[in-house]
Tab-separated table of C-alpha atoms and ligand atoms in Angstrom:
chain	number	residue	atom	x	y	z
F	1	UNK	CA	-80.363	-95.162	159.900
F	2	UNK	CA	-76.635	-95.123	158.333
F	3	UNK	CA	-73.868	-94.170	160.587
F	4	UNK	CA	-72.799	-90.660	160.082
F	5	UNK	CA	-70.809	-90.125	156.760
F	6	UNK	CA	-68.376	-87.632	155.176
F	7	UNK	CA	-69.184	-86.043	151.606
F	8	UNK	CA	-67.479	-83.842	149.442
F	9	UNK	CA	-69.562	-80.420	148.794
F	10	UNK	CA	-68.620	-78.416	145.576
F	11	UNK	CA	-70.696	-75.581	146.271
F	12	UNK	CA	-69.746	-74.139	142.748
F	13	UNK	CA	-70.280	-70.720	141.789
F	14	UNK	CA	-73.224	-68.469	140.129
F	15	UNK	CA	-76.060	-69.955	141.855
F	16	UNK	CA	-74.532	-72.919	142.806
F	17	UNK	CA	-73.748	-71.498	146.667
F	18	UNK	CA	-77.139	-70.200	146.747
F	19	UNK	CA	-78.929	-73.974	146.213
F	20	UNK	CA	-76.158	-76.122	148.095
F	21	UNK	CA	-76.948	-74.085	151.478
F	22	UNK	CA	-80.831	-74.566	151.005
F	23	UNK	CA	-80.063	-78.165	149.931
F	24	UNK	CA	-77.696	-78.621	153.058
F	25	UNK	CA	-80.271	-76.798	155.163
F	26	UNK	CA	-83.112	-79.482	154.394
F	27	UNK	CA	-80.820	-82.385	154.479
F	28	UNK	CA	-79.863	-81.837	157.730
F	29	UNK	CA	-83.854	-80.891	159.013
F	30	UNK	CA	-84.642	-84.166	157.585
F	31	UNK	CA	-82.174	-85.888	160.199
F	32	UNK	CA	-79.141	-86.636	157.862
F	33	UNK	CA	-75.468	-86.771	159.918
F	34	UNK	CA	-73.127	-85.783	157.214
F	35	UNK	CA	-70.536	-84.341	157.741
F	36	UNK	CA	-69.586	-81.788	154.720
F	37	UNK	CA	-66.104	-81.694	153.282
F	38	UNK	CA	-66.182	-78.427	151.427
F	39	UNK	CA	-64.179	-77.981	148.352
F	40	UNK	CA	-64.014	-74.839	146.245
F	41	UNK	CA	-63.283	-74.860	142.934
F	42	UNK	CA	-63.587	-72.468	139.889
F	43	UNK	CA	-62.324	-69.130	138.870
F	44	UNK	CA	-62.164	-67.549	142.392
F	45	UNK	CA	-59.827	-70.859	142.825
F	46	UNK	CA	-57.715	-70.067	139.990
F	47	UNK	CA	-57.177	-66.460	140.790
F	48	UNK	CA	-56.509	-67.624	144.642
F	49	UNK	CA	-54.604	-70.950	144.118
F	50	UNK	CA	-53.252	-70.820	140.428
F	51	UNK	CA	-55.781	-73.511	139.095
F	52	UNK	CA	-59.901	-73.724	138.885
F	53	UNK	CA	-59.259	-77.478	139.905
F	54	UNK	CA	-56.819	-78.176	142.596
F	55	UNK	CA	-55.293	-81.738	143.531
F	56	UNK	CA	-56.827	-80.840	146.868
F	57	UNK	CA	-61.099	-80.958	145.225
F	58	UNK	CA	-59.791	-84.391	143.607
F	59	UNK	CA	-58.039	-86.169	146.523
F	60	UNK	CA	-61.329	-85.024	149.129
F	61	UNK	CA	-63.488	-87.114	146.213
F	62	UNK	CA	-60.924	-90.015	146.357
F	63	UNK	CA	-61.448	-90.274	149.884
F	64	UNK	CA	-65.209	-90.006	150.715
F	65	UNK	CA	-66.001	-91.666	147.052
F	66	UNK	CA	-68.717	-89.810	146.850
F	67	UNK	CA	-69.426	-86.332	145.830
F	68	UNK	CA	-72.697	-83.193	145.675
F	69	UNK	CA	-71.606	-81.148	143.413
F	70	UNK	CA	-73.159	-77.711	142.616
F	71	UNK	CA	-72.332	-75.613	138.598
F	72	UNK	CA	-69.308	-74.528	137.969
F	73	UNK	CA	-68.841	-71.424	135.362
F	74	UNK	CA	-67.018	-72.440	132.506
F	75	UNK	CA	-65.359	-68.992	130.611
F	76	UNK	CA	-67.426	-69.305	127.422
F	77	UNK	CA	-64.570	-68.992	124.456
F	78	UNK	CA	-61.271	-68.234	126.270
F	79	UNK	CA	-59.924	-68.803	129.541
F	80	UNK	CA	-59.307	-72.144	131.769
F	81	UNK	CA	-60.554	-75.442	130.740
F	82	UNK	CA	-64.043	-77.157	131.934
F	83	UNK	CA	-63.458	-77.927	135.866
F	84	UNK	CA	-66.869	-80.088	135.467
F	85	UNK	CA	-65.136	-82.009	132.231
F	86	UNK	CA	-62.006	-82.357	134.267
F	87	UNK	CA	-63.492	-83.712	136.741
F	88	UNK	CA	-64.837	-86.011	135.241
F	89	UNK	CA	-62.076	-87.374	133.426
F	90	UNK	CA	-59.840	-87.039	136.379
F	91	UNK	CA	-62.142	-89.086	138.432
F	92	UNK	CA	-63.091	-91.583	135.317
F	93	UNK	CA	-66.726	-90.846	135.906
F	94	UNK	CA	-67.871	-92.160	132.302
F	95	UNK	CA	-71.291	-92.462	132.902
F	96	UNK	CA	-73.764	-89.295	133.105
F	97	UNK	CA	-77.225	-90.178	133.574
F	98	UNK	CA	-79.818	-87.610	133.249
F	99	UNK	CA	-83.117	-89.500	134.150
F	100	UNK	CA	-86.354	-87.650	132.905
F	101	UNK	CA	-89.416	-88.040	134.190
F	102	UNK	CA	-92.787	-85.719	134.744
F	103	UNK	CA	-93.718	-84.503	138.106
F	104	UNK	CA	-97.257	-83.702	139.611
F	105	UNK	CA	-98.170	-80.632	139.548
F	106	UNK	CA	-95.623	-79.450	136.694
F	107	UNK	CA	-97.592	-78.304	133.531
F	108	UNK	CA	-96.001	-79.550	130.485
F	109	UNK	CA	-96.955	-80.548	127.160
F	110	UNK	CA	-96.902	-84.205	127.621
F	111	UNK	CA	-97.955	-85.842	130.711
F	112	UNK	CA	-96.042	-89.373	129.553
F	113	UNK	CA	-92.259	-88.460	129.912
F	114	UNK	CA	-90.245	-91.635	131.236
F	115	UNK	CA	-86.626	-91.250	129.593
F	116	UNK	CA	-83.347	-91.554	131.340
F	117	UNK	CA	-80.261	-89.840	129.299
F	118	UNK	CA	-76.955	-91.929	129.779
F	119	UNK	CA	-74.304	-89.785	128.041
F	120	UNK	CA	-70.773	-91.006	127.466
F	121	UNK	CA	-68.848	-88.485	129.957
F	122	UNK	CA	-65.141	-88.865	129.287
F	123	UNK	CA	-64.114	-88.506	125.224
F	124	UNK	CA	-65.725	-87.021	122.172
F	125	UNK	CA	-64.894	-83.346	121.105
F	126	UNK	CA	-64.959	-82.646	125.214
F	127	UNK	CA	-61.308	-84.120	124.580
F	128	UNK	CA	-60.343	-80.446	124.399
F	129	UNK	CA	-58.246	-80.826	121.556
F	130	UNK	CA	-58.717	-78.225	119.274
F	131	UNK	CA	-55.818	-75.902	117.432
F	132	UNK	CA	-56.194	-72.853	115.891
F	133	UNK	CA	-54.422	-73.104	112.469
F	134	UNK	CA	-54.915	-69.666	111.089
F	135	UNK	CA	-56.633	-66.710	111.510
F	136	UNK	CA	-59.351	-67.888	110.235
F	137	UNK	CA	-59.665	-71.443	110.487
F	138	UNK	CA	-59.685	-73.725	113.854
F	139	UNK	CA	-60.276	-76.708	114.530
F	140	UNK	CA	-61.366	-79.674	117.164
F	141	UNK	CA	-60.701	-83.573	117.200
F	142	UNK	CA	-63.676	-85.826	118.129
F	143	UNK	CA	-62.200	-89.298	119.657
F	144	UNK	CA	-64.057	-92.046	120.383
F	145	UNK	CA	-62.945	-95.020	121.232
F	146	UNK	CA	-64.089	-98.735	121.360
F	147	UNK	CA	-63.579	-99.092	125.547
F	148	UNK	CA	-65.048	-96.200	126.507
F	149	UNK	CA	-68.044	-96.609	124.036
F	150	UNK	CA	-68.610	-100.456	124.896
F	151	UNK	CA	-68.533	-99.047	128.473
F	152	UNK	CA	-71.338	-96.778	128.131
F	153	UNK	CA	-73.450	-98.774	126.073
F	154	UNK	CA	-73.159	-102.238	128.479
F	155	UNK	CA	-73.944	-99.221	131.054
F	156	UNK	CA	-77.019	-98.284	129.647
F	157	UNK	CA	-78.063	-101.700	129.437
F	158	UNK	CA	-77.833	-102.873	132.493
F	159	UNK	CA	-79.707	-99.516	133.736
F	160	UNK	CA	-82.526	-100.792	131.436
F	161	UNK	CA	-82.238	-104.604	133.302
F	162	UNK	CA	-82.218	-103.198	136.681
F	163	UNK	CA	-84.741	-100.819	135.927
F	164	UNK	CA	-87.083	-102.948	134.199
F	165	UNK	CA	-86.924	-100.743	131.145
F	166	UNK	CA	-87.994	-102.236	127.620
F	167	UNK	CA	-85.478	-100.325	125.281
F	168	UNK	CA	-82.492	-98.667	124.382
F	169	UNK	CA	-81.718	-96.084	121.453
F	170	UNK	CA	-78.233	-95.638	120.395
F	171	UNK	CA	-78.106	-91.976	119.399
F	172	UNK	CA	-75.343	-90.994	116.795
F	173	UNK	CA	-74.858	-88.972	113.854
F	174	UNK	CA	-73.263	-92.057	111.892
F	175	UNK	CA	-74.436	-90.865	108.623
F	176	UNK	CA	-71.912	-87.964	108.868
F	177	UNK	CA	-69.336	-88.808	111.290
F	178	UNK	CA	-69.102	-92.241	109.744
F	179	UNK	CA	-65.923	-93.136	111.269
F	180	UNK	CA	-66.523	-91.670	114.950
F	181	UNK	CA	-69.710	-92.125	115.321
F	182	UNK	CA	-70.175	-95.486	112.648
F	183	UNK	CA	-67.226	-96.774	115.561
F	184	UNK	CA	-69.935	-95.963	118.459
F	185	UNK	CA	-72.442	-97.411	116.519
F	186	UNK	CA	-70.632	-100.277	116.138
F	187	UNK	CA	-69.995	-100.761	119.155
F	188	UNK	CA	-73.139	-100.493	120.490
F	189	UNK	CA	-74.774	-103.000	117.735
F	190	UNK	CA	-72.099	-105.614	119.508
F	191	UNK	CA	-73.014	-105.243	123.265
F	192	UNK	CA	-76.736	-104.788	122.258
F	193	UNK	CA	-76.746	-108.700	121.326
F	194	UNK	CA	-75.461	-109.985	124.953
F	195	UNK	CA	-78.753	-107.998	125.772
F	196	UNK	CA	-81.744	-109.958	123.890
F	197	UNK	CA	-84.071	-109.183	126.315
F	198	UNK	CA	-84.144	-105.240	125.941
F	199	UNK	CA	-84.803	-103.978	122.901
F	200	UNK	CA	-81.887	-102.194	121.343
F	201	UNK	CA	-83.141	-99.312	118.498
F	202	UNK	CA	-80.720	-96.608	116.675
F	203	UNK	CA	-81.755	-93.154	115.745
F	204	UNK	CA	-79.809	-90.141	114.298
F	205	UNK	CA	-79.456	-87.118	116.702
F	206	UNK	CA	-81.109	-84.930	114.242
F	207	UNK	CA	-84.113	-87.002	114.196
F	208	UNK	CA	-84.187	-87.851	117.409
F	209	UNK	CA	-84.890	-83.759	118.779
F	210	UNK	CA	-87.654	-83.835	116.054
F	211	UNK	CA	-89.326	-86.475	117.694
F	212	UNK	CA	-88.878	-85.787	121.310
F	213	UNK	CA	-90.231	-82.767	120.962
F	214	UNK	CA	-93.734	-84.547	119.071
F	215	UNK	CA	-93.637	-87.942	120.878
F	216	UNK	CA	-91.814	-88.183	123.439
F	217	UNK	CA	-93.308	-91.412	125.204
F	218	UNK	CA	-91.855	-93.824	122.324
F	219	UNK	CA	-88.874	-93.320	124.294
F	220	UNK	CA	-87.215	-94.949	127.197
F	221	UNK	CA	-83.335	-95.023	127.711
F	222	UNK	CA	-81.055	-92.966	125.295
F	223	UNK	CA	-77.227	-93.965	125.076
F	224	UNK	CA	-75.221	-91.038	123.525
F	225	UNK	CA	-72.041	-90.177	122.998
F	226	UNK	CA	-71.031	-86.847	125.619
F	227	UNK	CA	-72.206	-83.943	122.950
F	228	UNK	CA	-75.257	-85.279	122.214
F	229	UNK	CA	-76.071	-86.682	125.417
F	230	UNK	CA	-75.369	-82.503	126.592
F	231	UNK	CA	-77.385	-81.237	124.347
F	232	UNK	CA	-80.438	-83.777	124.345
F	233	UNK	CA	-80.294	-83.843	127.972
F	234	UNK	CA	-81.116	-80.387	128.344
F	235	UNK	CA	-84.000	-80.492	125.796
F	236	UNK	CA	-85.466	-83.608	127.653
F	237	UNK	CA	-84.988	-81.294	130.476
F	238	UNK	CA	-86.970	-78.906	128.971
F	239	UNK	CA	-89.769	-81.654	128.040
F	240	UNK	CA	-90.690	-82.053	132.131
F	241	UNK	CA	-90.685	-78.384	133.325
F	242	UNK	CA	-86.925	-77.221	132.909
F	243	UNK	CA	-83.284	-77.274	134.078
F	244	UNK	CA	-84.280	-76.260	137.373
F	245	UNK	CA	-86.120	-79.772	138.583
F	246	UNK	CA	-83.495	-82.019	136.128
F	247	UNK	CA	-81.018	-83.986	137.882
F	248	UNK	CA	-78.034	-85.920	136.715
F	249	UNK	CA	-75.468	-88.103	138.594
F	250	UNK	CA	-71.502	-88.885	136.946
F	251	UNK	CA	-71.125	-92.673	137.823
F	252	UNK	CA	-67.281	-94.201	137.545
F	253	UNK	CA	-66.135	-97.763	138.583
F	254	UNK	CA	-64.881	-96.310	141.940
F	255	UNK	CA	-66.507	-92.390	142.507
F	256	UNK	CA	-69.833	-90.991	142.333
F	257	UNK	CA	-70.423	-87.476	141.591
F	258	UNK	CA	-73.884	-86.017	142.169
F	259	UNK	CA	-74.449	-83.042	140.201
F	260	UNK	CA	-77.546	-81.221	138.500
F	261	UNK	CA	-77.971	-80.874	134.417
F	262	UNK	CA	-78.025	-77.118	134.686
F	263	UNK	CA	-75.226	-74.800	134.361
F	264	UNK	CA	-74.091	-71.795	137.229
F	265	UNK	CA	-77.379	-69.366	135.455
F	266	UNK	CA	-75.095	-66.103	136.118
F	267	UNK	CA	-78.084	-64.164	134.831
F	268	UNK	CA	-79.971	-65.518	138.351
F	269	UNK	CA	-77.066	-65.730	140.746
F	270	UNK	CA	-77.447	-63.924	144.201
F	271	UNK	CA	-81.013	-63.045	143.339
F	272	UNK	CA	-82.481	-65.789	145.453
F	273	UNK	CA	-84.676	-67.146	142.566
F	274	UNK	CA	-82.959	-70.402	141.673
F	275	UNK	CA	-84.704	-73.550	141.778
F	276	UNK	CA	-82.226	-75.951	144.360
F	277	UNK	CA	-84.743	-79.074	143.368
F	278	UNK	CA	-82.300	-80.190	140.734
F	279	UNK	CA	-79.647	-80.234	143.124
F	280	UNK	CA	-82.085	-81.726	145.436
F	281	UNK	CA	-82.552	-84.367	143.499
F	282	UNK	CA	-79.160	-85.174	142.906
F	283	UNK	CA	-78.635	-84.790	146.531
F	284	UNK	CA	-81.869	-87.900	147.407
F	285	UNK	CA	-79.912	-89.711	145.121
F	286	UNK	CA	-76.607	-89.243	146.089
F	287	UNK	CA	-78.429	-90.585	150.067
F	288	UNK	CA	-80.034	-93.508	148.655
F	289	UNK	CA	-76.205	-94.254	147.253
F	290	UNK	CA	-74.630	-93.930	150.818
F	291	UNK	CA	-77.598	-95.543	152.510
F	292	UNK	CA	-79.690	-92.882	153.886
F	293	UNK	CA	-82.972	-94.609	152.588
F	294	UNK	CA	-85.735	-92.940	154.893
F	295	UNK	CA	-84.066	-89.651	154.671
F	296	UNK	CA	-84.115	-89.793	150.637
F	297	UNK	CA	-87.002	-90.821	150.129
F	298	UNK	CA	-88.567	-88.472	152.863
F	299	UNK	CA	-86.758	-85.372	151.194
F	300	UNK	CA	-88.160	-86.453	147.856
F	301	UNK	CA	-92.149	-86.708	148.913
F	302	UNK	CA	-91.941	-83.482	150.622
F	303	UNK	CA	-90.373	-82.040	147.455
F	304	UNK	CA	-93.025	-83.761	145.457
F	305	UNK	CA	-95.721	-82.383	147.570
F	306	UNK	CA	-94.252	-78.830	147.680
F	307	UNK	CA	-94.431	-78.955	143.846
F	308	UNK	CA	-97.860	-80.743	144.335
F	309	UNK	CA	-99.545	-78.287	146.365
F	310	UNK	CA	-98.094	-75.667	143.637
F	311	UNK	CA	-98.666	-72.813	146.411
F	312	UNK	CA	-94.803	-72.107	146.682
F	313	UNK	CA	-93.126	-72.525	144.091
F	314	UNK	CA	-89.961	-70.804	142.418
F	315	UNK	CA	-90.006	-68.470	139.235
F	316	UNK	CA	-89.114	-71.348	136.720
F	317	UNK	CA	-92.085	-73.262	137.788
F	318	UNK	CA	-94.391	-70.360	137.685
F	319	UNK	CA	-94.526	-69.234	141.284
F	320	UNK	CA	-93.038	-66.266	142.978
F	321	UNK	CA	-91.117	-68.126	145.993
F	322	UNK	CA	-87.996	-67.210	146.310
F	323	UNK	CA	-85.158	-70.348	147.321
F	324	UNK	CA	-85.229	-69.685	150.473
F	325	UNK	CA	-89.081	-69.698	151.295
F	326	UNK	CA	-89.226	-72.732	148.450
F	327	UNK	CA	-86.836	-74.772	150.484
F	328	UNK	CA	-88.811	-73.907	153.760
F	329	UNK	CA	-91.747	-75.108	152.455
F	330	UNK	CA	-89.723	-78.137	151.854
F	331	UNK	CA	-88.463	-78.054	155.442
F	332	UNK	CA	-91.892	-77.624	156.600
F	333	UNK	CA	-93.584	-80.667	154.573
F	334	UNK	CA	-90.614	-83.088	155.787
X	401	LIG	P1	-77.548	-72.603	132.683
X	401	LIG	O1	-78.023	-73.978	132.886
X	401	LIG	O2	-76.694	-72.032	133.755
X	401	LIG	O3	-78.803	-71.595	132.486
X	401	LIG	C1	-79.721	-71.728	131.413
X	401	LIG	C2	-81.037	-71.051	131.802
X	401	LIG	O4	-81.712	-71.839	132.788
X	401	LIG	C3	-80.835	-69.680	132.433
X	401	LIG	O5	-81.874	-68.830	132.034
X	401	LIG	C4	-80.933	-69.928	133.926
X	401	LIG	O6	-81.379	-68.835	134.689
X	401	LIG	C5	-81.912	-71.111	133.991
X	401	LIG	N1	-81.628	-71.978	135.140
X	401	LIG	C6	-80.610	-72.865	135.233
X	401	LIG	N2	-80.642	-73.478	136.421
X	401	LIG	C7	-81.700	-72.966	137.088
X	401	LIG	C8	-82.247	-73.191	138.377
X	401	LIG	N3	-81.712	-74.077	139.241
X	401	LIG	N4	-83.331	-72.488	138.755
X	401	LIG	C9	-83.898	-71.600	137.905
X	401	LIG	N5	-83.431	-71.341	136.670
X	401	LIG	C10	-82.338	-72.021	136.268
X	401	LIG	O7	-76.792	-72.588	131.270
X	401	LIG	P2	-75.809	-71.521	130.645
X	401	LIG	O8	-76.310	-70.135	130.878
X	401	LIG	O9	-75.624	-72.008	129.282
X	401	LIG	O10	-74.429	-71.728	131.393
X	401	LIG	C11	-73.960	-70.867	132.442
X	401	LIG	C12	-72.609	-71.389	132.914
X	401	LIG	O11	-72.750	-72.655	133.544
X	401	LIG	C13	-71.574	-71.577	131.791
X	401	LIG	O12	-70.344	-71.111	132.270
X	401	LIG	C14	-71.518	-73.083	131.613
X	401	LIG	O13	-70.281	-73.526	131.146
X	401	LIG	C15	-71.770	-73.554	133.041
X	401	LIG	N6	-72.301	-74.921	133.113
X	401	LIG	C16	-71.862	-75.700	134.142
X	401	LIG	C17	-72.350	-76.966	134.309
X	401	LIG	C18	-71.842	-77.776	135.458
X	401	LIG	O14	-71.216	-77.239	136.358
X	401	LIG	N7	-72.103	-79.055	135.479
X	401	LIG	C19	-73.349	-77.532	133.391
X	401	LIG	C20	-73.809	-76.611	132.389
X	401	LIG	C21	-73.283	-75.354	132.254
């Protein structure tokens, strides 16, 4: 085993305290020394400390490199900024990758699901930069740019070499957003051709949802730009049993930020129903990245067979457990 390590823990807010203790609670049955740097961020923060993102959550990552991060409530049309886009952009974490792939024992529509989402995670309208010029008009800028979309596109491609995956889709809405998206498009045409071996495809967004939705198996790795890679990545999400099992990792050149696709699901928070699996996920991932093989990978089968067995499972995945007696199952199968 690894020697002991230090991680950052955003424990977020909604449910997001609620899944990180279970998660912590089964990382540390399965034998894991971590130690936990905890850093709160969010609108408690801001009321407390003046911001939703202090220096302090960005310098801990900077440190340890590596961070589990839990949702983070965004106000939804007013108030502070994204913390999770911030972070992001703060920590130049351009890569999201949202991998998608059926479980046993989860009931879905298609049994054949094998995609992994890698959505640009640092431009597009997340820039922020929107005015409102009267009354009744406002408005947002989209940027893309040639670095940052080369970036994510050579990304995606060497995912599909080192994955032994056969294809990638651009994803873009080119037809309208001609010069935004026709640049991403562009862009990926060029670093698709140092890649002969994979095969590179294109496919409009629009199209794209149709046909995920129908046929989902024609498709392998996706390369979007950050709003469509957002919004696909939670219907993909939907495609193997829901936000509640889909994880998602923020990769930069330097930091690593391991954080589920789902959002802080106020409408569940302190009820002890969430599903922590996604974050559990993220979390096996986040230990294969430091080094703690056997522990990931033991974490993950006893998952698996939890969800397996189908006796306990959470609300989301058609049980009754509630997170705690879902993650002690967990405990219990380790
Ligand atoms: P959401 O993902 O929080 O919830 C959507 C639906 O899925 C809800 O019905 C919720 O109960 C359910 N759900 C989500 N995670 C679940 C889990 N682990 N177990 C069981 N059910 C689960 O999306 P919503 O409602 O659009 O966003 C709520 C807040 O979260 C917003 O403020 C949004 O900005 C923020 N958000 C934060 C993210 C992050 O921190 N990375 C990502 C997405 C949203």
């Amino acid at each position: 085993m690894s020697e002991r390590k230090t991680i950052t823990l955003i424990p977020g807010d909604g449910i997001g305290p609620e899944i990180s203790s279970a998660v912590c609670e089964i990382i540390k049955a399965a034998g894991v020394d971590i130690d936990w740097d905890i850093q709160t961020a969010g609108a408690d923060v801001a009321v407390a400390e003046g911001t939703p993102l202090p220096q302090r959550v960005i310098d801990s990552i900077k440190k340890n490199k590596v961070a589990l991060k839990a949702p983070v409530t965004t106000p939804i049309g007013k108030g502070f900024r994204s913390v999770n886009v911030a972070l992001r952009k703060e920590l130049d974490l351009f890569a999201n990758i949202r991998p998608c792939k059926n479980i046993e024992g989860i009931n879905t529509p298609f049994s054949d699901v094998d995609i992994v989402v890698v959505r640009e995670n640092t431009e597009d309208l997340y820039a922020g930069i929107e005015r409102q010029i009267d009354e009744n008009t406002a408005e947002s800028i989209k940027i893309i740019t040639r670095a940052a979309s080369e970036r994510i596109v050579d990304y995606a491609f060497q995912l599909a070499l080192k994955n032994s995956r056969k294809t990638v889709h651009a994803v873009t809405k080119a037809n309208i957003c001609k010069l935004t998206d026709g640049l991403f498009l562009d862009c990926a045409r060029n670093v698709a051709k140092k890649y002969p071996q994979i095969e590179y495809k294109e496919i409009l967004v629009d199209n794209l949802c149709m046909q995920l939705v129908q046929n989902p198996s024609r498709f392998d790795v996706l390369v979007l730009p950050n709003l469509y890679g957002d919004i696909v990545s939670d219907l993909t999400a939907g495609l193997i049993g829901g936000l509640g099992i889909a994880q998602g990792a923020n990769i930069g050149s330097e930091y690593a930020v391991f954080e589920p696709v789902h959002g802080s699901a106020p409408d569940i928070k302190g009820l002890n129903k969430a599903n922590p699996a996604a974050l559990l996920l993220c979390a096996v991932n986040m230990l294969k990245h430091v080094g703690f093989l056997d522990a990931a990978v033991k974490i993950e089968n006893a998952l698996y067979k939890v969800i397996k067995d189908g006796k306990v499972l959470t609300s989301d995945l058609g049980g009754d457990a509630s997170t705690t007696e879902f993650s002690a199952e967990i405990i219990f199968n380790l």
